[in-house]
Tab-separated table of C-alpha atoms in Angstrom:
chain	number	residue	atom	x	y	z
Z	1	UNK	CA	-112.716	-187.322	45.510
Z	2	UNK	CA	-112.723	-183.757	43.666
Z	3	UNK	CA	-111.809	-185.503	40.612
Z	4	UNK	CA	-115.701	-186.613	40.303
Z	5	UNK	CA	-117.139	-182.825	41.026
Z	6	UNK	CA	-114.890	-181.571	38.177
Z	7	UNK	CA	-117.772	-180.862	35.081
Z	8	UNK	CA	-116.306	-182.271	31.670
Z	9	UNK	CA	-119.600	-180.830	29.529
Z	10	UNK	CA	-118.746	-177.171	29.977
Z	11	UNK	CA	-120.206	-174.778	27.643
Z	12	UNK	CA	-116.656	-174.318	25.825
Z	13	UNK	CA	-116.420	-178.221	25.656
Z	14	UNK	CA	-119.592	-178.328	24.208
Z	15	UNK	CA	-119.070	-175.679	21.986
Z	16	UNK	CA	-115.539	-176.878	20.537
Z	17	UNK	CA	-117.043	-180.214	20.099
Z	18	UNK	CA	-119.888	-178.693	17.891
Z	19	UNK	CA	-117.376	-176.900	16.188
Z	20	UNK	CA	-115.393	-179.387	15.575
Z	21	UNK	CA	-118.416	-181.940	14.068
Z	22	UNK	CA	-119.254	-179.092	11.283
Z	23	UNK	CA	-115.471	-178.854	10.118
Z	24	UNK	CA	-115.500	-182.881	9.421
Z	25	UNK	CA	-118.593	-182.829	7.994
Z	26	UNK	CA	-118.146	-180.356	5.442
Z	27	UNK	CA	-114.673	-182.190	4.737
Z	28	UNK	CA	-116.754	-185.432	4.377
Z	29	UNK	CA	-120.081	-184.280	2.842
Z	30	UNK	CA	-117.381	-183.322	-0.182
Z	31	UNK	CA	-114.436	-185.683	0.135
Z	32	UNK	CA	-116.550	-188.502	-0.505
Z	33	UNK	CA	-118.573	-186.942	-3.439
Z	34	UNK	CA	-116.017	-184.682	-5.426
Z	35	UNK	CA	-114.037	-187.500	-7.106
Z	36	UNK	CA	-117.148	-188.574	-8.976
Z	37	UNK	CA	-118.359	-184.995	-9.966
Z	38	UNK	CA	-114.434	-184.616	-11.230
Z	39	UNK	CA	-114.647	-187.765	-13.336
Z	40	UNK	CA	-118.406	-187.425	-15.285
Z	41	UNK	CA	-117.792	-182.972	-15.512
Z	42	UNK	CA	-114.332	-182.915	-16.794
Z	43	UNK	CA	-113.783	-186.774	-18.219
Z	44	UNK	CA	-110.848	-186.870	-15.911
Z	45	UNK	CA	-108.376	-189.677	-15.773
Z	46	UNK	CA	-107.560	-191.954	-13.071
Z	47	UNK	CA	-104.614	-189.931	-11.638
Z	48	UNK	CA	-106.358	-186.778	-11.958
Z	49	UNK	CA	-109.168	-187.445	-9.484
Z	50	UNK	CA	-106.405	-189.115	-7.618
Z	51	UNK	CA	-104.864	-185.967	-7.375
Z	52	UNK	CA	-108.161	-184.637	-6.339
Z	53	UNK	CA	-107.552	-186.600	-2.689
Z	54	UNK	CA	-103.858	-186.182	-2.176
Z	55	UNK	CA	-103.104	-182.552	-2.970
Z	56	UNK	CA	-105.959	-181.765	-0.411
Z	57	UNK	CA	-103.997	-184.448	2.296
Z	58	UNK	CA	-100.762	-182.851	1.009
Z	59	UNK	CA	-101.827	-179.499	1.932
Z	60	UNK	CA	-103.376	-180.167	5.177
Z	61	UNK	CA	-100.105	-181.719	6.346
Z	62	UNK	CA	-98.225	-178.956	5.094
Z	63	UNK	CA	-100.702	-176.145	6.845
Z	64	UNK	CA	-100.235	-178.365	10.067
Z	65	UNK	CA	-96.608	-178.458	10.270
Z	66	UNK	CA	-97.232	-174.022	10.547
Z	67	UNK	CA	-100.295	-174.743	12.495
Z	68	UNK	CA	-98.552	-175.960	16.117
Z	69	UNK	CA	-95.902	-173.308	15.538
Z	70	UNK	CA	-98.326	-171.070	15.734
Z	71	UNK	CA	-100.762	-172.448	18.599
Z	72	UNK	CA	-97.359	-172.603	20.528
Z	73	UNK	CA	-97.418	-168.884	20.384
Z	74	UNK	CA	-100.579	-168.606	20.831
Z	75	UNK	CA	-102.129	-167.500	17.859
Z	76	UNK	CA	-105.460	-169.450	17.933
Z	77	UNK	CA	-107.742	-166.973	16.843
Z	78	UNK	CA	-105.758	-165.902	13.886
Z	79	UNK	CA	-105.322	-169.510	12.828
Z	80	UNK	CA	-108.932	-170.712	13.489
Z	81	UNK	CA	-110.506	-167.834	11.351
Z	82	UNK	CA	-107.939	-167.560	8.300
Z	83	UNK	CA	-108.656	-171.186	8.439
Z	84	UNK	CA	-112.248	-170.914	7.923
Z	85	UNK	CA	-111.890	-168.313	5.455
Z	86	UNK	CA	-109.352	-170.467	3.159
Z	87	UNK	CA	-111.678	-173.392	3.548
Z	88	UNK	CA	-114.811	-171.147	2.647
Z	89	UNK	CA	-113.022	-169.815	-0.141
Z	90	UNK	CA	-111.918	-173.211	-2.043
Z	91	UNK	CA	-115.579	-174.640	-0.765
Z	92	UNK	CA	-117.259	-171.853	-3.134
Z	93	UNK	CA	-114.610	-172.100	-5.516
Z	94	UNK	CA	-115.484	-175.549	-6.601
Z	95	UNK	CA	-118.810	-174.964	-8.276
Z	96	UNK	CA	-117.419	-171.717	-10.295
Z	97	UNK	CA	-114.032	-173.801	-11.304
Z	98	UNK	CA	-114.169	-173.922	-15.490
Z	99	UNK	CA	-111.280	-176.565	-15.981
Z	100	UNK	CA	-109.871	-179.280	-13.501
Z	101	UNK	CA	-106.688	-177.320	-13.092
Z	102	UNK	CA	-108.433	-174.752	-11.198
Z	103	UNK	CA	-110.107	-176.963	-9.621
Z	104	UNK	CA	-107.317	-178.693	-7.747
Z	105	UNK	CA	-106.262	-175.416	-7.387
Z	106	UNK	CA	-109.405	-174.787	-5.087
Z	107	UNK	CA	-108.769	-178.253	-3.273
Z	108	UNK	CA	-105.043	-176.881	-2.353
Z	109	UNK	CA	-106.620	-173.863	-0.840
Z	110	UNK	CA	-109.421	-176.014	1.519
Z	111	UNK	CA	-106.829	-178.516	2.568
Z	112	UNK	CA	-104.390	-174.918	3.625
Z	113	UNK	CA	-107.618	-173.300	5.556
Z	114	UNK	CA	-109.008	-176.995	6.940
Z	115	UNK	CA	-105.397	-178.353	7.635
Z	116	UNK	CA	-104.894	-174.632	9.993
Z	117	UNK	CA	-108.574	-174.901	11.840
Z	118	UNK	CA	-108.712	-178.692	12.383
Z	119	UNK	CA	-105.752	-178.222	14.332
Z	120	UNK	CA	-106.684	-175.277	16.496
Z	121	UNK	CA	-109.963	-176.576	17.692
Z	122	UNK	CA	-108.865	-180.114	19.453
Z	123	UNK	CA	-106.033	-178.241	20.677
Z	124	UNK	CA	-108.059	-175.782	22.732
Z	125	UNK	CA	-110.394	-178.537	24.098
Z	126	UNK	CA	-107.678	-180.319	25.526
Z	127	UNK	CA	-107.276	-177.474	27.655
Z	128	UNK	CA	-111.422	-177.279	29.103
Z	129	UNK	CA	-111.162	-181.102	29.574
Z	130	UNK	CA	-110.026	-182.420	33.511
Z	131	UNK	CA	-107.089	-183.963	33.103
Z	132	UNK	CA	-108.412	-186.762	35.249
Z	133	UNK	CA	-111.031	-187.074	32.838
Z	134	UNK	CA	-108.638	-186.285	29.629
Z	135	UNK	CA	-109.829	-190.148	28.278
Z	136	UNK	CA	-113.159	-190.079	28.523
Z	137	UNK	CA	-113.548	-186.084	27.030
Z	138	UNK	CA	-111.417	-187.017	24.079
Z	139	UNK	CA	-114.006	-189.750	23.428
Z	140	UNK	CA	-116.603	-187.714	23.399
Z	141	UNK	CA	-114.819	-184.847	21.391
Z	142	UNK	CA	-113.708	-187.139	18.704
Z	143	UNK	CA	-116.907	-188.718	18.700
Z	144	UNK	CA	-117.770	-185.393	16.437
Z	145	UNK	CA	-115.283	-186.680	14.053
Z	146	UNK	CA	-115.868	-189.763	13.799
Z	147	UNK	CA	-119.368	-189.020	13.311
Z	148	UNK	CA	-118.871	-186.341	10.642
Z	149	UNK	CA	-116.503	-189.283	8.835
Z	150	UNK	CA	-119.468	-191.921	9.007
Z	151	UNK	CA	-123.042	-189.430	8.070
Z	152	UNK	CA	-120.729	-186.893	5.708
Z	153	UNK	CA	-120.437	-189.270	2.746
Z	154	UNK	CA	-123.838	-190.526	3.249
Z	155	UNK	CA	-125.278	-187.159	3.251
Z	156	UNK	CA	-122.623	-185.570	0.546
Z	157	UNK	CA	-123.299	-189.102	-2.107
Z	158	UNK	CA	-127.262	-188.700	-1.547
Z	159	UNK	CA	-126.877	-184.872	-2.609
Z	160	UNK	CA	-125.135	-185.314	-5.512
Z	161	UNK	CA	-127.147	-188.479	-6.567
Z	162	UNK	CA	-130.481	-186.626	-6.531
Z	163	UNK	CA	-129.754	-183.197	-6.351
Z	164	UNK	CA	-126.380	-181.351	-7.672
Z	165	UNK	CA	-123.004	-180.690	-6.997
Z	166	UNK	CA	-123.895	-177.008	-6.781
Z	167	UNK	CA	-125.989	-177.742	-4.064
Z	168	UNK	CA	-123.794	-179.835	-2.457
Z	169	UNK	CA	-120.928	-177.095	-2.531
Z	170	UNK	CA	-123.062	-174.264	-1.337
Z	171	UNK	CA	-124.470	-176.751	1.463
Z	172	UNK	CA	-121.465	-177.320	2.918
Z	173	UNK	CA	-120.355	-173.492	2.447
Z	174	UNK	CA	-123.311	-172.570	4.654
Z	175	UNK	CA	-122.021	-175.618	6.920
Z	176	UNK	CA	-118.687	-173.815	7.318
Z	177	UNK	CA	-120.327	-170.327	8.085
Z	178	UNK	CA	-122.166	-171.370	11.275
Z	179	UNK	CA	-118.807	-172.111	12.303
Z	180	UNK	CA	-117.917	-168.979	12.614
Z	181	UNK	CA	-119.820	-167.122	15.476
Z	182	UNK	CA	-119.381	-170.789	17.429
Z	183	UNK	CA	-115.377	-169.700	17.062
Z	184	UNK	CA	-115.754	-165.702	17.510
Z	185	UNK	CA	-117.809	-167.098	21.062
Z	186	UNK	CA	-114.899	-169.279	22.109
Z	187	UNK	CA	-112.280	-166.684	21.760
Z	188	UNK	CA	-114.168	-164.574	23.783
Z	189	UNK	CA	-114.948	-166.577	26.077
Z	190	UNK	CA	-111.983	-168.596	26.955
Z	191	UNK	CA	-109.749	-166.873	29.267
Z	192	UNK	CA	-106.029	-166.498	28.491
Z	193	UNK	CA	-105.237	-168.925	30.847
Z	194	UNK	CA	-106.583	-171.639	28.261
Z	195	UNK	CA	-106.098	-169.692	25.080
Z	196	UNK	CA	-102.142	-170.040	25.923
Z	197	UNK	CA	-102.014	-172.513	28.450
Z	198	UNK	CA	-97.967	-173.031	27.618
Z	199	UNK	CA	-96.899	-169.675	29.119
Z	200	UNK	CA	-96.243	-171.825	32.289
Z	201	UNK	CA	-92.682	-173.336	32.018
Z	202	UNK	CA	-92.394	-176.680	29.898
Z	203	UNK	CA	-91.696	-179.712	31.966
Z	204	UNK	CA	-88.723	-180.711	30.169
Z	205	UNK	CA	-87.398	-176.643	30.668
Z	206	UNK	CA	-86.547	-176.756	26.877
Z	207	UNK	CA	-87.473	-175.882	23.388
Z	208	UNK	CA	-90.289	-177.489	21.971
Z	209	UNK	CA	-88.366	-180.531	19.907
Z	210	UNK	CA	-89.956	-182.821	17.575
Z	211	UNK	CA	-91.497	-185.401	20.715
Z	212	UNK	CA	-89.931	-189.108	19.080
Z	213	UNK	CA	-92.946	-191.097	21.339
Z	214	UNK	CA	-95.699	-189.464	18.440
Z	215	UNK	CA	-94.083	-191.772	15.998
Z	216	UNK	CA	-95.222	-195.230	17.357
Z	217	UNK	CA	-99.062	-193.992	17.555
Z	218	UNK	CA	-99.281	-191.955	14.811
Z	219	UNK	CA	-97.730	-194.580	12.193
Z	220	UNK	CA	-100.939	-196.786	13.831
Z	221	UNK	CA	-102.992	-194.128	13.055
Z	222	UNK	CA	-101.887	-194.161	9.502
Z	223	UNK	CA	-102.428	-197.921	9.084
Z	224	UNK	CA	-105.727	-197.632	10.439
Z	225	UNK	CA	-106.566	-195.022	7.910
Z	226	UNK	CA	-105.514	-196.182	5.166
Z	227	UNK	CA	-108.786	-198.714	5.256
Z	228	UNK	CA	-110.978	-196.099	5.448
Z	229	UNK	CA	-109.317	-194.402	2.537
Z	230	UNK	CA	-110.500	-197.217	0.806
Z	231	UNK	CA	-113.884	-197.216	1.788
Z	232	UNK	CA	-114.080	-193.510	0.768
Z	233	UNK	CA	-112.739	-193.849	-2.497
Z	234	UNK	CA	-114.664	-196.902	-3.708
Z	235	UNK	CA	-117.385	-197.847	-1.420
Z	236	UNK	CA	-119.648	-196.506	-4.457
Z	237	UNK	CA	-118.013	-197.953	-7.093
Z	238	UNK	CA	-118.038	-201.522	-4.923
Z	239	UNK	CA	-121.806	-201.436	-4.359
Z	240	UNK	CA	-122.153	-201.223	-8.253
Z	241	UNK	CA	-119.574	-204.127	-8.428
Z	242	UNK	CA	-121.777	-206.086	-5.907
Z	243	UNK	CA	-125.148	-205.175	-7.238
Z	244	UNK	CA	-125.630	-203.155	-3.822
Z	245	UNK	CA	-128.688	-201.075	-3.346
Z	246	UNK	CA	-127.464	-198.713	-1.205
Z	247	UNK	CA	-123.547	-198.312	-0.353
Z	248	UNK	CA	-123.832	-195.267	0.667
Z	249	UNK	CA	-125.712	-196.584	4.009
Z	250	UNK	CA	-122.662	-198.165	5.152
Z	251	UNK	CA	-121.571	-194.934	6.209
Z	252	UNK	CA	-124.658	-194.408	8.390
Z	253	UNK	CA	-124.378	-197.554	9.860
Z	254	UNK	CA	-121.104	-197.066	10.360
Z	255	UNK	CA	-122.269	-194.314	12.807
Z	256	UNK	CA	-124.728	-196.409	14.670
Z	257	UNK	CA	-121.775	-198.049	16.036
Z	258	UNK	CA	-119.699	-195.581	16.902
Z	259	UNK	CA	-122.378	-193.717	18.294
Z	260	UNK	CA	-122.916	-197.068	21.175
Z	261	UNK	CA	-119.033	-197.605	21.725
Z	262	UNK	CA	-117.821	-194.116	22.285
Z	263	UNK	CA	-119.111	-193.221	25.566
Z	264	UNK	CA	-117.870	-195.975	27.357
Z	265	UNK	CA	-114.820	-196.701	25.070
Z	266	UNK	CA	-113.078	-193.429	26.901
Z	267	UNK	CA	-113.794	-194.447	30.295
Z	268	UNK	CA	-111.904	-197.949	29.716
Z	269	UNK	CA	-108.951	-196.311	28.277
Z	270	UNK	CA	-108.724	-193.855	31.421
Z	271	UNK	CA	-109.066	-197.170	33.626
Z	272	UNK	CA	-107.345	-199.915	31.653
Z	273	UNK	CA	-105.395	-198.203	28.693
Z	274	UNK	CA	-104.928	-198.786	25.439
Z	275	UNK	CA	-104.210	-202.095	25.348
Z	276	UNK	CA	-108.192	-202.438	26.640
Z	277	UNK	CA	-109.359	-200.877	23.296
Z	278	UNK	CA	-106.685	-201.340	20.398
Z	279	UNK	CA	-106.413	-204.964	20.410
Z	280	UNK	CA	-110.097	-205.901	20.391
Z	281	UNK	CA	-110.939	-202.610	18.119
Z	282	UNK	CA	-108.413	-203.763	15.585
Z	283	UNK	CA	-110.103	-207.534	15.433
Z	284	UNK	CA	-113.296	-205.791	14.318
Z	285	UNK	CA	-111.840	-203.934	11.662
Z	286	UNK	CA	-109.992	-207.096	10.512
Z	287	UNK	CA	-113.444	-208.633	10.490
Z	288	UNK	CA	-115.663	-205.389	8.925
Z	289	UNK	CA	-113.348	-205.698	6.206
Z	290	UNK	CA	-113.699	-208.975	5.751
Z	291	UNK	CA	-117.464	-209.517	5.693
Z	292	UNK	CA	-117.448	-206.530	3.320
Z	293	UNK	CA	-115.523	-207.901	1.103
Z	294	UNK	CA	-117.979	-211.313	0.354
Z	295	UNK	CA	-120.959	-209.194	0.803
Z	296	UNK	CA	-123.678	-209.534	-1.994
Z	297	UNK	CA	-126.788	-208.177	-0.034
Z	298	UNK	CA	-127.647	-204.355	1.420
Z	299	UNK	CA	-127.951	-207.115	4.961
Z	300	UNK	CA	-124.600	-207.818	4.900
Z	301	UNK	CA	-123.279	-204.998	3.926
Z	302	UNK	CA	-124.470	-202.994	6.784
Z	303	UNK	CA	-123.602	-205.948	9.305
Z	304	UNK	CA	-120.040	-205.417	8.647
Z	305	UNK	CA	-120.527	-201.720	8.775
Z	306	UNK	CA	-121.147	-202.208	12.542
Z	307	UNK	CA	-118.799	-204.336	12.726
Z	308	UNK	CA	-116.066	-201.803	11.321
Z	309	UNK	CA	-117.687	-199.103	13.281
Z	310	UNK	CA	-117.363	-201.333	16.330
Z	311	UNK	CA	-113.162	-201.022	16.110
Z	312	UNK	CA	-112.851	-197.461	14.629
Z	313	UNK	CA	-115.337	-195.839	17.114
Z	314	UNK	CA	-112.997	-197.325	19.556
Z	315	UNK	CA	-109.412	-196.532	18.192
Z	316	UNK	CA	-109.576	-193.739	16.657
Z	317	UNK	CA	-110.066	-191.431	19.917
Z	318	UNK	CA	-107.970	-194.532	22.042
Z	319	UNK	CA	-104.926	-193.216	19.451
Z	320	UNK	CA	-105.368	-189.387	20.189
Z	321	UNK	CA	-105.673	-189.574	23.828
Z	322	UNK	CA	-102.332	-191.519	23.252
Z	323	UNK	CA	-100.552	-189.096	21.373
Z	324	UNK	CA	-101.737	-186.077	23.548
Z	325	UNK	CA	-100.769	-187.563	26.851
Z	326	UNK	CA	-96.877	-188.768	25.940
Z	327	UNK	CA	-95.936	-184.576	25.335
Z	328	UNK	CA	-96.210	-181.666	27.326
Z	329	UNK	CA	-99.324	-178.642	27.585
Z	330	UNK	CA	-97.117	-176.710	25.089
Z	331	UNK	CA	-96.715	-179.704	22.223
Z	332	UNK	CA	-100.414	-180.772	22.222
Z	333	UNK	CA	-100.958	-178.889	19.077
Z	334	UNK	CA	-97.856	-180.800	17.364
Z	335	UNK	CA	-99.565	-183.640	19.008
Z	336	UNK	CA	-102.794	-183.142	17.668
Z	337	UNK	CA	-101.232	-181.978	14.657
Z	338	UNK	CA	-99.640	-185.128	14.191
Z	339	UNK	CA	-102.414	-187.366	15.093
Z	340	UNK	CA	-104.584	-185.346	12.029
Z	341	UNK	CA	-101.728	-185.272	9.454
Z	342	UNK	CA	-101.208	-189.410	9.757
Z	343	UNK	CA	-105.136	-189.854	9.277
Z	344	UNK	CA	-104.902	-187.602	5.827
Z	345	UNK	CA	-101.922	-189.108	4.600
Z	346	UNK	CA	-103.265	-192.477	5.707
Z	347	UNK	CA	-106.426	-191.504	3.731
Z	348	UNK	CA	-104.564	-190.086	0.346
Z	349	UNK	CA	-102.482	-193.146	1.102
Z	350	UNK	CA	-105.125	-195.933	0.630
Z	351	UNK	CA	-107.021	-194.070	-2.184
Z	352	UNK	CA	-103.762	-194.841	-4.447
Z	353	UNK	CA	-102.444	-198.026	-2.827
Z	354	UNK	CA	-105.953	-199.723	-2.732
Z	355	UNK	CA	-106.946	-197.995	-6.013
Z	356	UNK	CA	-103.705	-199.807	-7.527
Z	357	UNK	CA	-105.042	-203.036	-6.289
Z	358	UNK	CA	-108.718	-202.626	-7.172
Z	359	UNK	CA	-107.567	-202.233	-10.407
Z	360	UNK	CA	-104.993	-205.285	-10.820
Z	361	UNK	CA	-107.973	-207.385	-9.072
Z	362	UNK	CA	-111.298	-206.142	-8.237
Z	363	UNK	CA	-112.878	-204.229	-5.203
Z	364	UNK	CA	-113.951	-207.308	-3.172
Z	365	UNK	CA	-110.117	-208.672	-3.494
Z	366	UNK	CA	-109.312	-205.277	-2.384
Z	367	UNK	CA	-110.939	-204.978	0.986
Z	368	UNK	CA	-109.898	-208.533	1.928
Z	369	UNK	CA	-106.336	-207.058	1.389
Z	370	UNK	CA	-106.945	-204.134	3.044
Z	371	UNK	CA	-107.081	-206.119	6.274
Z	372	UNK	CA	-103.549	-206.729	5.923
Z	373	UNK	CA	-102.912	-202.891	7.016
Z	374	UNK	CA	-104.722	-204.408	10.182
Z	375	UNK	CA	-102.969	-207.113	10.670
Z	376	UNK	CA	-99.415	-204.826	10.672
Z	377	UNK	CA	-101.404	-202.572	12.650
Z	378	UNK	CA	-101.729	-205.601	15.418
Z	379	UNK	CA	-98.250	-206.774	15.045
Z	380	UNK	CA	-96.516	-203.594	15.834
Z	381	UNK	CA	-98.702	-202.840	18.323
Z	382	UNK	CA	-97.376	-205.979	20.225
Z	383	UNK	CA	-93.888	-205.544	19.443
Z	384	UNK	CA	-93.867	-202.262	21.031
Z	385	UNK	CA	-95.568	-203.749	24.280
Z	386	UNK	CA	-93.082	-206.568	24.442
Z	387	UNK	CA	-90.185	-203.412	23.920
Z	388	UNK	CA	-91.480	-201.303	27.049
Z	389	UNK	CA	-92.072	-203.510	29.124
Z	390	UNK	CA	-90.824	-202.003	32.145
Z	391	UNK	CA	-93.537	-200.195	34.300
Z	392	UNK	CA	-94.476	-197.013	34.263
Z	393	UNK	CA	-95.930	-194.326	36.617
Z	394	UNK	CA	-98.020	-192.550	34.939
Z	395	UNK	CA	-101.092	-194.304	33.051
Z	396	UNK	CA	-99.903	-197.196	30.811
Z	397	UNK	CA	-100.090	-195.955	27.123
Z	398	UNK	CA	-99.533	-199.794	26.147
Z	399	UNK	CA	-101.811	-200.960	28.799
């Protein structure tokens, strides 16, 4: 009965989640633009705007694998504001970068600040939401991502088609400085008791290991990302293929759907588990994919951009709860860690996979095998159901 008095839209919660939209969309405003500004400014090759992706994935997953040793010990401040700076730093650094060596170089340095502070801030909200309530609050939290991930590229394209890419990089520069008061009020605010929440004694009454149940969800994860590496990479270059008017809309209708699934999508994970959300969410990505893939008309384009929004508004938070119930208070930011690392590998992942195909076919042929990842995503889903099949206490990760 206290469960329902306990408030899940604090002012921290509200805050983090804020703080937490502007990170993503600066990441997407430029991840989405950048590897067409590399290609027409420097002539670049293939494999050099490649590159452009996965040494920024690279380094995020390398910043993260420091970043949960040092939320273990408590150093959130010092993580979330280095983190800004690096990613401030390499932001500005792109417009003033004279050859694409440099360049990368400035990528390497965002994906060290934005691998640190992505980390930090879903971490710390973790610890405002009621754990009765930890579901439906990580639904609404990653909401800000997944919204940053659908309006980013739509914004970050439209810059750079009718403005510049100078504007674009001091746009989201200024996106990353509001950032930083919205931080400097959370430390202070925040007592200890949730800045360090692991100084009470670990379940397990060990050292933090390497928790083996993150593998399962974030190898999902991974699968599910690598799709939406490939609408990153080449949704432009597919609406030229298919005499599209306006690709970069699927983003934004992309939204509209996660924007009507998420608030409910949370609550039937805390009731039903995953099981209630994966399987259906991963059908309408299987399907997004494929009505993309044979569409020849702005109409259908953005019909199966609901219809992809439809199962990645759903699994995407569905997959973090997941990983950041099966550890302890004092692994969440491994957990979270984890979850973030297997979306930007998943991401760099596609861009070369599906960027191999694209080219050995075309970009229709490309989505319609991107479903497969689906379709693998499904299947070992299942098989790990069938494996634990034995019933559980606590609330049924595998439904």
């Amino acid at each position: 009965m206290q469960q329902g008095k306990q408030p899940l839209w604090t002012k921290e919660f509200i805050v983090l989640t804020v703080s937490n939209l502007f990170l993503f969309l600066e990441l997407q405003m430029i991840v989405s633009s950048i590897p067409s500004y590399v290609k027409n400014a420097f002539h670049a090759t293939s494999v050099q705007v490649s590159l452009v992706t996965t040494l920024f994935a690279l380094s995020a997953i390398v910043a993260r694998l420091f970043s949960a040793r040092m939320l273990e010990k408590g150093h959130r401040s010092a993580l979330i504001f280095v983190g800004l700076l690096f990613a401030l730093a390499g932001t500005l650094g792109y417009s003033v970068s004279p050859t694409i060596a440099v360049l990368l170089l400035m990528r390497m340095l965002f994906g060290i600040g934005f691998g640190m502070s992505s980390t930090a801030f879903p971490t710390m909200v973790t610890d405002v939401i009621p754990p009765k309530r930890l579901g439906e609050g990580m639904g609404f939290f990653s909401l800000s991502t997944s919204l940053a991930m659908s309006i980013g590229p739509t914004i970050g394209i439209s810059m750079l088609q009718y403005g510049s890419f100078n504007l674009l990089a001091y746009s989201t520069s200024a996106v990353i400085v509001v950032i930083f008061p919205l931080a400097y009020w959370l430390i202070r605010t925040l007592p200890k008791g949730h800045i360090e929440p692991p100084m009470v004694p670990l379940e397990e009454g060990r050292k933090p290991a390497f928790n083996r149940k993150l593998w399962i969800p974030a190898l999902l994860n991974m699968l599910m990302s690598i799709t939406y590496g490939g609408l990153l990479g080449f949704m432009a270059l597919y609406g030229d293929e298919a005499n599209l008017a306006h690709p970069a809309y699927f983003f934004l209708f992309n939204a509209v759907s996660v924007l009507i699934v998420r608030p409910f999508s949370g609550r039937i994970y805390d009731k039903k588990g995953a099981k209630a959300l994966l399987i259906p969410g991963s059908l309408f990505l299987i399907g997004g994919l494929i009505l993309l893939s044979y569409a020849h008309s702005d109409v259908f384009m953005y019909l199966s951009a609901l219809c992809y929004g439809i199962g990645f508004g759903v699994m995407q938070p569905t997959l973090q709860t997941w990983m950041i119930q099966v550890v302890s208070p004092k692994q969440r930011g491994m957990a979270n860690g984890m979850f973030l690392n297997s979306l930007d590998f998943g991401v760099a992942a596609g861009a070369l996979i599906l960027g191999i195909i694209a080219k050995a076919s075309d970009y229709a042929w490309m989505y319609r095998l991107s479903s497969l990842f689906i379709v693998l995503f499904l299947l070992i889903y299942v098989i790990q159901i069938i494996a634990k099949r034995k019933p559980k206490t606590q609330i049924p990760l595998e439904g």
